[in-house]
Amino acid sequence: MKNGTMENDDFALSCPTPILNYDTIQLAHGAGGRLSAELIEKVFLPCFENEILLKLEDQAQLEKPNGRIAFTTDSFVVSPIFFPGGNIGDLAVNGTVNDICMSGAIPLYLSVGFIIEEGFEVSELCRIVDSMGKAAKTAGVRIVTGDTKVVNRGSCDKIFINTSGIGVIPNDINLGAGYIKPGDKVILSGTIADHGMSVMTARDGLSFESRINSDTAGLNYLVRDMFKVSKKIHAMRDPTRGGVAAILNEFARSSNTGIRLFEETIPVSDEVKGACELLGLDPLYVANEGKLIAITASEDAGKIVEKMQCNDLGKKACIIGEVTDENAGKVTLRNIYGIERILDMPIGEQLPRIC
Amino acid sequence: MKNGTMENDDFALSCPTPILNYDTIQLAHGAGGRLSAELIEKVFLPCFENEILLKLEDQAQLEKPNGRIAFTTDSFVVSPIFFPGGNIGDLAVNGTVNDICMSGAIPLYLSVGFIIEEGFEVSELCRIVDSMGKAAKTAGVRIVTGDTKVVNRGSCDKIFINTSGIGVIPNDINLGAGYIKPGDKVILSGTIADHGMSVMTARDGLSFESRINSDTAGLNYLVRDMFKVSKKIHAMRDPTRGGVAAILNEFARSSNTGIRLFEETIPVSDEVKGACELLGLDPLYVANEGKLIAITASEDAGKIVEKMQCNDLGKKACIIGEVTDENAGKVTLRNIYGIERILDMPIGEQLPRIC
């Protein structure tokens, strides 16, 4: 795929294409009757297959977990639903996997709630569901319960997906903004703004020399690697909506510390830099879907970064800043000339429907 | 409130009305920046208040549960969003509470995911959130994590709400269609079709002598009462979309037994009966949101029903049928003349966007 056009081989399904008597979703597919049952049996089960979901009860019954639980939810309304590097389906799985593992938890189970517009192409639903199954498999999580609603044509824009998730937090792990303290280092796992710019360029039909791929990915194994070398990780967050700037402002506010970033250390790909300049956007405010920010003890930051760089999803991991006593509650950005400016919380919407 | 008109006192908020600089929801409320934070602090937190949610992390951290877990999800797209007896908010809380407790689990935690149309009235959001807080309190559950997305005007119809939930299943409770066996009794907790007909009449602006109120309610304490008198409850389900007919067909199919209902024993209010006749609907296929069906051992059915009748939500509980060897996989309805007909699985959509 080049310049925003999509080639067919991007969409090879891993699940067999279901044979159905219709090409589009009808209201009856959400009515709890025969057509609902057929959609579940022929489209969802083959891609999400696991013995818990197969019971088809209104709730999944899960084994007693061995530890505290992390519980999270996210709705996905991204437009367009297919974009370079991913689609609303893998985005929904990876997004919830990431929200779980940012607490240090091991993600285990996901739920999925579809809201589908009447008339939506079944073939597109199959591609989305297929990507969800693949993303779940990659992250080692199981989709164990779900719900499908169909609304009349015009009552929603194609498809919205909610995923909620459950993970187990190991006993010796305690993360949270409250643990952040002056002297800590700020680690970023790779280049920023890839997801946001991928969606923006797909949306506007913009064509750049090289396409920008979304970074959508589940980060749970990267997090596992980090904990293998250090327990001195104080807080973690994935910089999605509002980007790196929003997450760090939240951290600074909750921990009442200052956070100083060094501009030249923050990795941005040339393509993303170019697209941001063209559209007048600051990459620090643009959404990521496969990156994490960790605030760690200074003494362990180096070895954490080294370990991250051994994982494909952390190849460009680096230290981008430090936690300070000064400027409590604020984030500042220092450029190569030593000039420092405040990096504010985003006020409004830079990019609606980015995730 | 009479004949579909709504009086103000129906909408007294229990949470203080927030003071905000805008009357409608803007795209920025879903962007993860300052306006998102304000919406959470001023609208959601006061109504959902609990110490877990207050931490405002991307995931809720919950104590290690003492038992197996029930995990469920449901999206709510009901139209209109306000209807006699409830609104999309309490419906969303009660619906997920019910899905959890139908496994015999004690519901504990809910997540909430809002998808809101740009321009939606903040005052309506406050009413909805207020109802959610009240419903959660009534059911004894906590809303511990959430997400808000705002989509451009026209990209969704007002507001959709996803709730997911977690409950703990006591060690000695094992429910499921697999436990159903011939000789069992079918218990229904009260009148049917109230929710569906409430929404239908509100939608069409139909006016009847008495208004039909939705039965939306959390059934967890009714279920607790039932287990106090018997452990011989084999399967439970709340007959929502597709009504009593769909749920019993699923039971018959999964357990490979027959289910015979006695038509005259099934409670339907006169108002609902009248509205169904007018609209050409069969109440057995219409959605309920505060009723349950239980399949229990014959010898305990009487005392379970007696106990249910002591709870406000089970006053009209009764035995409506039995499980048979005959007609395996099918549901039949016997009328007072002894004539039996098959009550089929609904094929299509009787009532779109009923929940």
XYZ file of C-alpha atoms in Angstrom:
710
model
C 0.000 0.000 0.000
C 1.334 3.394 -0.979
C 0.141 6.943 -0.796
C -3.089 6.096 0.941
C -4.345 3.566 -1.572
C -5.023 0.149 -0.135
C -4.035 -3.112 -1.729
C -6.001 -6.268 -1.260
C -3.266 -8.267 0.398
C -3.509 -5.984 3.411
C -6.879 -7.573 4.093
C -6.304 -11.301 3.887
C -8.537 -12.717 6.613
C -7.203 -15.330 8.982
C -10.723 -16.601 9.687
C -12.667 -18.247 6.864
C -15.095 -15.837 5.173
C -18.572 -16.760 6.458
C -21.269 -17.751 3.966
C -24.355 -15.648 4.678
C -27.550 -14.800 2.814
C -26.975 -11.045 3.010
C -24.215 -8.548 2.303
C -25.174 -5.848 4.772
C -26.105 -5.628 8.426
C -29.824 -5.399 9.094
C -31.671 -4.148 12.164
C -32.572 -7.741 12.971
C -28.892 -8.542 13.549
C -29.180 -6.609 16.786
C -32.565 -7.895 17.887
C -31.575 -10.942 19.902
C -33.287 -13.389 17.561
C -32.156 -15.791 14.870
C -30.106 -13.317 12.849
C -28.279 -12.149 15.984
C -27.436 -15.752 16.740
C -26.190 -16.328 13.189
C -23.925 -13.270 13.330
C -22.422 -14.518 16.578
C -21.949 -18.069 15.339
C -20.611 -17.336 11.878
C -18.753 -14.046 12.256
C -17.691 -13.529 15.867
C -17.042 -17.011 17.239
C -14.629 -18.193 14.528
C -12.388 -15.141 15.074
C -12.680 -14.825 18.853
C -12.842 -18.532 19.567
C -12.294 -19.591 23.140
C -14.161 -21.898 25.461
C -15.481 -19.117 27.708
C -17.126 -17.141 24.900
C -18.462 -20.370 23.373
C -20.844 -20.833 26.299
C -22.810 -17.848 24.965
C -24.228 -16.865 28.329
C -25.039 -13.213 28.964
C -21.935 -13.024 31.108
C -18.534 -14.688 30.992
C -17.597 -16.765 34.007
C -13.906 -16.450 34.803
C -11.606 -18.262 37.208
C -10.830 -16.620 40.538
C -7.940 -14.252 39.790
C -4.735 -14.403 41.765
C -4.278 -10.745 42.658
C -5.824 -7.309 42.480
C -7.767 -6.528 39.350
C -7.325 -3.754 36.799
C -10.617 -2.896 35.067
C -10.922 -0.464 32.174
C -13.214 0.631 29.350
C -12.856 2.557 26.100
C -15.172 3.324 23.215
C -13.717 3.656 19.735
C -15.286 5.972 17.168
C -12.305 6.502 14.862
C -13.023 7.831 11.385
C -12.169 6.486 8.860
C -12.593 2.989 10.283
C -9.748 1.677 8.098
C -6.487 3.612 8.075
C -2.883 2.789 7.186
C -1.525 0.377 9.767
C -4.795 -0.710 11.313
C -8.539 -0.355 11.707
C -11.087 0.322 14.415
C -10.976 -3.357 15.417
C -7.316 -3.847 16.320
C -7.291 -0.313 17.702
C -10.102 -1.264 20.109
C -8.305 -4.385 21.306
C -4.873 -2.773 21.612
C -6.251 0.349 23.289
C -7.831 -1.612 26.116
C -4.881 -3.986 26.458
C -2.716 -0.881 26.901
C -4.981 0.771 29.455
C -4.811 -2.422 31.504
C -1.068 -2.957 31.306
C -0.245 0.680 32.131
C -1.182 -0.251 35.719
C 1.411 -3.031 35.622
C -1.393 -5.577 35.239
C -1.298 -8.617 32.995
C -4.288 -8.254 30.634
C -6.438 -11.387 30.490
C -10.007 -10.847 29.310
C -11.819 -8.397 27.059
C -15.461 -7.687 26.369
C -16.597 -6.161 23.093
C -19.713 -4.075 22.403
C -20.551 -3.262 18.788
C -22.912 -0.489 17.718
C -23.437 -0.929 13.992
C -25.322 1.183 11.477
C -27.999 -0.606 9.496
C -26.655 -1.260 6.002
C -23.014 -1.673 7.088
C -21.145 -4.095 4.835
C -20.767 -7.555 6.350
C -17.415 -7.914 4.555
C -16.094 -4.849 6.408
C -17.385 -6.231 9.700
C -15.541 -9.477 8.964
C -12.273 -7.610 8.341
C -12.694 -5.696 11.607
C -13.567 -8.773 13.642
C -10.688 -10.661 12.075
C -8.249 -7.909 13.113
C -9.669 -7.989 16.627
C -9.097 -11.719 16.853
C -5.507 -11.323 15.620
C -4.755 -8.434 17.981
C -6.174 -10.384 20.925
C -4.061 -13.394 20.019
C -0.928 -11.273 19.705
C -1.521 -9.745 23.138
C -2.444 -13.100 24.683
C -5.902 -11.948 25.802
C -9.281 -13.567 25.261
C -12.486 -11.854 24.122
C -14.935 -13.584 26.450
C -18.225 -11.697 26.235
C -19.918 -9.288 23.853
C -22.969 -7.411 22.701
C -24.206 -6.153 19.339
C -26.668 -3.351 18.738
C -27.807 -2.251 15.306
C -29.237 1.248 14.864
C -31.207 2.668 11.945
C -29.343 4.103 8.999
C -28.123 7.585 9.905
C -28.229 7.001 13.673
C -24.520 6.225 13.917
C -21.565 6.564 11.572
C -20.817 3.007 10.349
C -19.532 1.274 13.492
C -18.501 2.110 17.048
C -16.759 -0.431 19.262
C -16.459 -0.493 23.036
C -13.923 -2.772 24.647
C -13.629 -3.263 28.375
C -10.948 -5.345 29.947
C -9.729 -7.123 33.027
C -6.167 -7.799 34.081
C -4.434 -9.036 37.199
C -1.927 -6.826 38.997
C 1.030 -8.790 40.441
C 1.296 -8.351 44.202
C 4.622 -6.527 44.135
C 3.573 -3.925 41.569
C 2.144 -0.558 42.617
C 2.003 2.193 40.033
C 0.353 5.569 40.114
C 0.978 9.275 39.685
C 1.317 9.472 43.477
C 4.661 7.631 43.308
C 6.281 10.192 40.989
C 9.015 12.254 42.669
C 11.612 14.874 41.734
C 14.702 13.313 40.227
C 12.731 10.632 38.343
C 13.283 10.203 34.623
C 10.671 10.317 31.848
C 10.960 7.448 29.366
C 9.176 7.361 25.999
C 8.975 4.068 24.086
C 9.346 5.428 20.535
C 8.328 7.975 17.892
C 5.268 10.095 18.595
C 2.144 11.145 16.688
C 2.136 8.240 14.218
C -1.425 7.142 14.936
C -2.971 10.598 14.828
C -1.228 11.554 11.621
C -2.078 8.222 10.007
C -5.778 8.813 10.621
C -5.596 12.489 9.647
C -3.911 11.797 6.344
C -6.282 8.898 5.598
C -9.241 11.131 6.426
C -8.233 14.018 4.272
C -7.056 11.833 1.424
C -3.694 13.538 1.777
C -0.842 11.798 0.076
C 2.735 12.006 1.275
C 5.899 10.563 -0.153
C 5.705 7.634 2.261
C 2.498 6.693 3.978
C 2.304 7.151 7.718
C 1.309 3.960 9.507
C -0.585 3.977 12.762
C 1.505 2.602 15.622
C -1.473 0.623 17.025
C -0.040 -2.220 19.108
C -0.547 -3.968 22.414
C 2.225 -3.000 24.816
C 1.790 -5.672 27.480
C 4.895 -7.698 26.606
C 7.008 -4.531 26.442
C 5.779 -3.677 29.954
C 6.586 -7.206 31.107
C 10.148 -6.764 29.798
C 10.528 -3.479 31.670
C 9.497 -5.040 34.977
C 11.986 -7.842 34.400
C 14.863 -5.394 34.869
C 13.398 -2.963 37.408
C 10.645 -2.582 39.976
C 11.369 1.141 40.226
C 8.783 2.142 37.633
C 6.603 4.726 39.378
C 3.885 5.536 36.839
C 2.992 4.605 33.280
C 0.461 5.880 30.789
C -0.116 5.496 27.055
C -0.285 8.936 25.424
C -3.463 8.585 23.338
C -5.946 11.492 22.984
C -4.185 14.746 23.802
C -0.814 13.099 23.158
C 2.337 13.249 25.257
C 1.475 16.785 26.423
C -1.876 15.790 27.990
C -0.534 12.721 29.805
C 2.482 14.546 31.250
C 0.312 17.461 32.357
C -1.928 14.994 34.189
C 1.110 13.418 35.836
C 2.538 16.818 36.843
C -0.801 17.907 38.275
C -1.570 14.712 40.202
C 1.947 14.396 41.624
C 2.439 18.143 42.152
C 5.892 18.012 40.562
C 7.339 19.712 37.516
C 8.198 17.771 34.388
C 10.938 19.078 32.082
C 11.259 17.654 28.572
C 14.272 18.049 26.302
C 12.885 18.792 22.858
C 15.730 17.310 20.799
C 15.413 13.908 22.518
C 11.800 13.307 21.484
C 11.665 10.997 18.466
C 9.406 12.057 15.594
C 9.665 10.456 12.165
C 10.383 12.727 9.218
C 7.067 11.837 7.577
C 5.117 12.735 10.704
C 7.119 15.928 11.145
C 6.323 16.923 7.568
C 2.616 16.125 7.883
C 2.361 18.005 11.182
C 3.992 21.084 9.666
C 1.660 20.947 6.696
C -1.418 20.690 8.922
C -0.182 23.071 11.597
C -0.170 20.483 14.377
C 2.257 19.984 17.252
C 3.188 16.273 17.440
C 3.332 16.500 21.244
C -0.461 16.899 21.215
C -1.200 14.185 18.655
C -2.501 10.725 19.654
C -0.382 7.585 19.839
C -1.786 4.064 20.087
C 1.300 1.930 20.587
C 3.565 4.055 22.760
C 4.037 4.419 26.481
C 5.476 6.942 28.859
C 7.045 5.670 32.053
C 8.275 7.700 35.000
C 11.035 5.730 36.695
C 13.695 6.092 39.352
C 16.719 7.844 37.868
C 19.138 5.035 38.734
C 17.166 2.385 36.803
C 16.138 4.471 33.780
C 19.158 3.485 31.702
C 18.731 -0.249 32.057
C 14.974 -0.019 31.495
C 15.547 1.828 28.220
C 18.180 -0.717 27.153
C 15.767 -3.572 27.813
C 12.976 -1.783 25.950
C 15.192 -1.338 22.911
C 15.428 -5.146 22.595
C 11.650 -5.329 22.033
C 10.339 -4.421 18.554
C 7.830 -2.047 20.138
C 10.521 -0.205 22.093
C 13.371 0.010 19.579
C 13.485 3.796 19.769
C 12.890 4.023 23.518
C 14.745 6.890 25.172
C 14.803 9.258 28.107
C 13.028 12.478 27.142
C 12.910 14.376 30.405
C 13.068 14.556 34.158
C 10.862 15.285 37.144
C 11.701 18.489 39.031
C 10.847 20.421 42.167
C 10.491 23.607 40.107
C 7.309 24.466 38.199
C 5.175 22.117 40.292
C 2.076 21.014 38.389
C 3.511 22.127 35.037
C 5.290 20.605 32.055
C 8.069 22.553 30.344
C 9.903 21.962 27.085
C 13.583 22.988 26.807
C 15.008 23.397 23.312
C 18.629 22.940 22.200
C 19.351 26.614 22.947
C 18.328 26.096 26.561
C 15.155 28.130 26.156
C 12.295 26.663 28.155
C 8.577 27.137 27.518
C 5.480 25.793 29.174
C 3.821 22.863 27.432
C 0.210 23.395 28.365
C -2.664 20.985 28.736
C -4.569 20.891 25.441
C -7.823 22.819 25.852
C -9.925 21.634 23.001
C -10.152 19.125 20.235
C -7.216 18.999 17.856
C -8.356 15.909 16.059
C -11.887 14.640 16.635
C -12.585 10.910 16.258
C -8.937 9.944 16.281
C -9.620 6.794 18.310
C -46.922 12.398 34.692
C -49.881 11.289 32.614
C -50.463 10.323 29.041
C -46.849 10.648 28.050
C -46.346 14.231 29.228
C -43.563 14.686 31.712
C -43.696 16.844 34.791
C -40.660 18.513 36.205
C -40.669 16.691 39.498
C -39.789 13.500 37.682
C -36.372 15.018 37.090
C -35.255 16.351 40.429
C -31.522 15.686 40.460
C -29.920 14.194 43.540
C -26.531 15.646 42.592
C -26.109 19.423 42.580
C -26.460 20.914 39.090
C -22.933 21.766 37.914
C -22.099 25.349 36.973
C -20.479 25.308 33.545
C -19.733 27.882 30.864
C -21.651 26.031 28.164
C -25.056 24.431 27.672
C -24.149 21.822 25.125
C -21.496 19.164 24.672
C -18.652 20.163 22.375
C -16.160 18.013 20.507
C -13.492 19.135 22.968
C -15.339 17.358 25.794
C -14.129 14.112 24.284
C -10.591 15.182 23.462
C -8.757 14.283 26.648
C -7.867 17.892 27.477
C -9.151 20.525 29.885
C -12.814 20.303 28.916
C -12.759 16.512 29.250
C -11.316 16.923 32.729
C -13.980 19.480 33.650
C -16.799 17.204 32.500
C -15.406 14.388 34.619
C -14.892 16.556 37.678
C -18.131 18.501 37.599
C -20.631 16.101 36.047
C -19.492 12.506 36.509
C -17.613 12.457 39.820
C -20.340 14.053 41.977
C -22.889 11.447 40.849
C -20.644 8.379 40.701
C -18.478 9.316 43.661
C -16.341 6.575 45.105
C -12.683 6.403 46.047
C -11.713 4.081 43.185
C -13.075 6.311 40.437
C -11.617 9.387 42.158
C -8.088 8.231 41.374
C -8.817 9.020 37.715
C -6.327 6.538 36.335
C -7.007 4.971 32.947
C -7.979 1.786 34.752
C -9.643 1.045 38.075
C -7.629 -1.006 40.531
C -9.841 -3.400 42.478
C -9.231 -5.661 45.453
C -8.555 -9.335 44.804
C -12.023 -10.903 44.519
C -12.998 -13.853 46.636
C -14.412 -16.176 44.012
C -14.943 -16.700 40.311
C -15.770 -13.605 38.322
C -18.776 -12.807 36.145
C -17.897 -10.288 33.405
C -20.425 -8.755 31.039
C -20.971 -5.876 28.614
C -23.949 -4.138 27.024
C -24.360 -1.071 24.841
C -27.518 0.980 25.156
C -28.956 2.854 22.181
C -32.577 3.219 23.315
C -34.682 5.844 21.568
C -36.135 8.026 22.964
C -33.493 8.406 25.645
C -36.127 9.443 28.204
C -39.230 7.285 28.528
C -41.869 6.747 31.234
C -40.248 5.000 34.170
C -36.614 5.585 33.253
C -33.983 6.765 30.823
C -30.947 5.436 28.994
C -28.838 5.985 32.139
C -30.619 3.846 34.724
C -31.379 1.354 31.963
C -27.635 0.998 31.289
C -26.802 0.439 34.950
C -29.684 -1.932 35.652
C -29.141 -3.887 32.442
C -25.563 -4.736 33.323
C -26.348 -5.383 36.987
C -28.934 -7.886 35.757
C -26.628 -9.613 33.291
C -24.153 -10.117 36.127
C -26.598 -11.386 38.726
C -28.279 -13.814 36.320
C -25.157 -15.970 36.783
C -25.769 -15.951 40.522
C -22.950 -13.419 40.948
C -22.976 -10.462 43.293
C -22.456 -7.387 41.101
C -19.678 -5.112 42.383
C -18.162 -2.809 39.785
C -19.302 -1.139 36.582
C -17.511 0.758 33.848
C -19.292 3.315 31.708
C -18.465 4.422 28.166
C -20.335 7.411 26.741
C -20.560 8.238 23.049
C -22.163 11.674 22.826
C -23.252 13.719 19.827
C -21.767 17.196 19.587
C -24.439 19.692 20.647
C -26.122 17.376 23.164
C -27.654 19.326 26.054
C -25.517 19.265 29.191
C -28.709 19.387 31.287
C -29.883 16.136 29.707
C -26.494 14.555 30.323
C -26.755 15.597 33.974
C -30.179 13.953 34.290
C -28.842 10.757 32.744
C -25.713 10.669 34.891
C -27.782 11.410 37.985
C -30.054 8.423 37.234
C -27.011 6.237 36.736
C -25.646 7.242 40.118
C -28.995 6.518 41.771
C -29.405 3.150 40.048
C -25.866 2.142 41.028
C -26.530 3.114 44.633
C -29.791 1.182 44.686
C -28.066 -1.931 43.370
C -25.066 -1.477 45.662
C -22.534 -1.320 42.814
C -19.806 1.223 42.117
C -19.025 2.876 38.786
C -15.239 2.724 38.940
C -13.929 3.617 35.476
C -15.209 5.358 32.377
C -14.599 6.908 29.001
C -16.251 9.689 27.011
C -16.128 10.172 23.265
C -17.824 13.031 21.460
C -18.627 12.663 17.753
C -19.590 15.344 15.247
C -23.201 16.367 14.956
C -25.050 13.746 12.910
C -22.536 10.970 13.598
C -24.597 9.440 16.396
C -28.135 9.918 17.660
C -27.803 11.948 20.889
C -26.096 9.516 23.265
C -25.111 5.854 23.450
C -23.917 4.268 26.680
C -21.908 1.114 27.183
C -21.715 -0.426 30.623
C -19.540 -3.388 31.465
C -19.564 -5.041 34.832
C -17.833 -7.380 37.196
C -19.370 -9.544 39.888
C -18.204 -12.345 42.125
C -19.851 -15.760 41.925
C -20.179 -17.459 45.341
C -18.374 -20.799 45.425
C -21.492 -22.925 45.864
C -23.411 -21.387 42.943
C -23.299 -22.910 39.470
C -25.904 -21.819 36.964
C -26.212 -22.476 33.276
C -28.504 -23.825 30.603
C -26.625 -27.129 30.915
C -28.187 -27.738 34.339
C -31.783 -27.551 33.035
C -33.574 -30.927 33.069
C -37.053 -32.318 32.385
C -39.367 -31.847 35.337
C -37.938 -28.409 36.213
C -40.296 -25.467 36.611
C -40.154 -22.119 34.788
C -40.527 -19.119 37.102
C -41.225 -15.573 35.888
C -40.756 -12.652 38.311
C -43.666 -10.468 37.152
C -45.624 -8.874 34.292
C -44.041 -8.923 30.863
C -43.479 -6.410 28.054
C -43.627 -3.275 30.235
C -40.282 -1.866 29.115
C -40.782 -2.454 25.413
C -44.264 -0.992 25.406
C -43.173 1.990 27.492
C -40.531 2.885 24.912
C -42.825 2.159 21.961
C -45.598 4.365 23.255
C -43.133 7.151 24.172
C -41.592 6.899 20.720
C -44.795 7.089 18.770
C -46.326 9.729 21.015
C -49.164 7.299 21.625
C -51.332 8.130 24.561
C -53.176 5.519 26.594
C -55.544 5.856 29.529
C -52.715 5.119 31.936
C -49.118 5.505 30.948
C -47.024 2.348 30.726
C -43.905 2.572 32.876
C -40.721 0.744 32.011
C -39.902 -1.946 34.543
C -36.185 -1.016 34.530
C -34.702 -2.235 37.814
C -31.677 -4.018 39.190
C -32.598 -7.559 40.178
C -29.598 -8.487 42.304
C -31.339 -8.365 45.673
C -34.272 -10.377 44.315
C -31.776 -13.009 43.173
C -30.099 -12.953 46.590
C -33.509 -13.614 48.206
C -34.122 -16.565 45.890
C -30.808 -18.188 46.798
C -31.611 -17.738 50.477
C -34.398 -20.320 50.193
C -32.992 -22.674 47.565
C -29.785 -23.709 45.829
C -31.757 -25.664 43.256
C -31.924 -22.826 40.761
C -30.548 -24.283 37.530
C -30.516 -21.354 35.110
C -31.545 -17.704 35.073
C -31.817 -15.053 32.388
C -33.420 -11.633 32.096
C -35.757 -11.566 29.081
C -34.631 -8.337 27.366
C -34.417 -8.105 23.545
C -36.579 -10.792 21.985
C -38.541 -11.105 25.226
C -39.535 -14.248 27.084
C -39.825 -16.178 23.818
C -36.188 -15.613 22.792
C -34.709 -16.469 26.194
C -36.719 -19.672 26.574
C -35.878 -20.755 23.049
C -32.187 -20.292 23.872
C -32.626 -22.357 27.026
C -34.511 -25.111 25.178
C -31.879 -25.227 22.466
C -28.826 -25.215 24.756
C -30.275 -27.787 27.153
C -31.946 -29.898 24.444
C -35.164 -30.073 26.433
C -38.688 -28.901 25.665
C -40.240 -25.975 27.509
C -44.027 -25.819 27.860
C -45.667 -22.561 28.943
C -49.233 -22.183 30.205
C -50.593 -19.081 28.536
C -53.079 -18.073 31.238
C -50.400 -18.022 33.943
C -48.243 -15.375 32.243
C -48.908 -11.977 33.834
C -49.470 -9.050 31.439
C -50.949 -5.761 32.637
C -54.143 -4.560 30.983
C -52.435 -1.431 29.651
C -49.672 -3.462 28.041
C -52.174 -5.939 26.644
C -54.139 -3.069 25.103
C -51.068 -1.399 23.635
C -49.799 -4.694 22.210
C -53.136 -5.363 20.539
C -53.198 -1.883 19.078
C -49.683 -2.247 17.663
C -50.032 -5.894 16.646
C -47.295 -7.130 18.958
C -47.070 -10.322 20.979
C -45.983 -9.458 24.549
C -43.977 -12.691 24.732
C -41.564 -11.163 22.206
C -41.353 -7.716 23.793
C -38.358 -6.613 25.926
C -38.336 -6.478 29.722
C -35.689 -4.692 31.778
C -36.577 -5.643 35.334
C -37.807 -9.219 35.067
C -36.128 -12.567 35.331
C -36.853 -16.104 34.292
C -35.522 -18.901 36.478
C -35.531 -22.605 35.771
C -35.583 -24.429 39.095
C -36.014 -27.895 40.535
C -39.719 -28.685 40.748
C -39.645 -29.367 44.506
C -38.250 -25.912 45.354
C -40.226 -23.827 42.849
C -43.081 -23.090 45.259
C -40.937 -21.728 48.050
C -38.787 -19.729 45.647
C -41.888 -18.028 44.237
C -43.193 -17.329 47.754
C -39.915 -15.699 48.722
C -39.855 -13.657 45.512
C -43.340 -12.342 46.216
C -42.009 -10.714 49.411
C -39.666 -8.520 47.337
C -41.178 -5.480 45.573
C -39.579 -6.590 42.303
C -41.100 -10.072 42.524
C -44.605 -9.365 43.816
C -46.227 -11.035 40.819
C -43.750 -13.896 40.569
C -45.312 -17.161 39.446
C -44.682 -20.495 37.763
C -45.451 -20.171 34.065
C -44.304 -23.495 32.695
C -42.296 -26.682 32.915
C -39.377 -28.417 31.268
C -40.252 -31.551 29.299
C -38.683 -34.477 27.472
C -41.018 -33.886 24.536
C -40.342 -31.289 21.853
C -36.640 -31.131 22.671
C -35.143 -27.800 21.626
C -38.553 -26.137 21.304
C -40.843 -23.910 23.344
C -44.593 -24.509 23.264
C -47.479 -22.432 24.546
C -50.604 -24.199 25.827
C -53.787 -22.151 26.050
C -56.701 -22.654 28.444
C -58.386 -25.006 25.953
C -55.374 -27.298 26.049
C -54.310 -26.380 22.533
C -50.553 -26.181 22.184
C -48.583 -24.213 19.604
C -44.910 -23.677 19.031
C -43.515 -20.379 20.321
C -40.726 -19.772 17.847
C -37.468 -17.871 18.169
C -38.038 -14.329 16.877
C -36.413 -13.981 13.481
C -36.124 -10.284 13.005
C -36.459 -6.958 14.705
C -39.789 -6.274 16.335
C -38.693 -3.122 18.060
C -35.372 -1.566 17.086
C -33.467 0.494 19.688
C -35.544 -0.749 22.583
C -32.524 -0.896 24.883
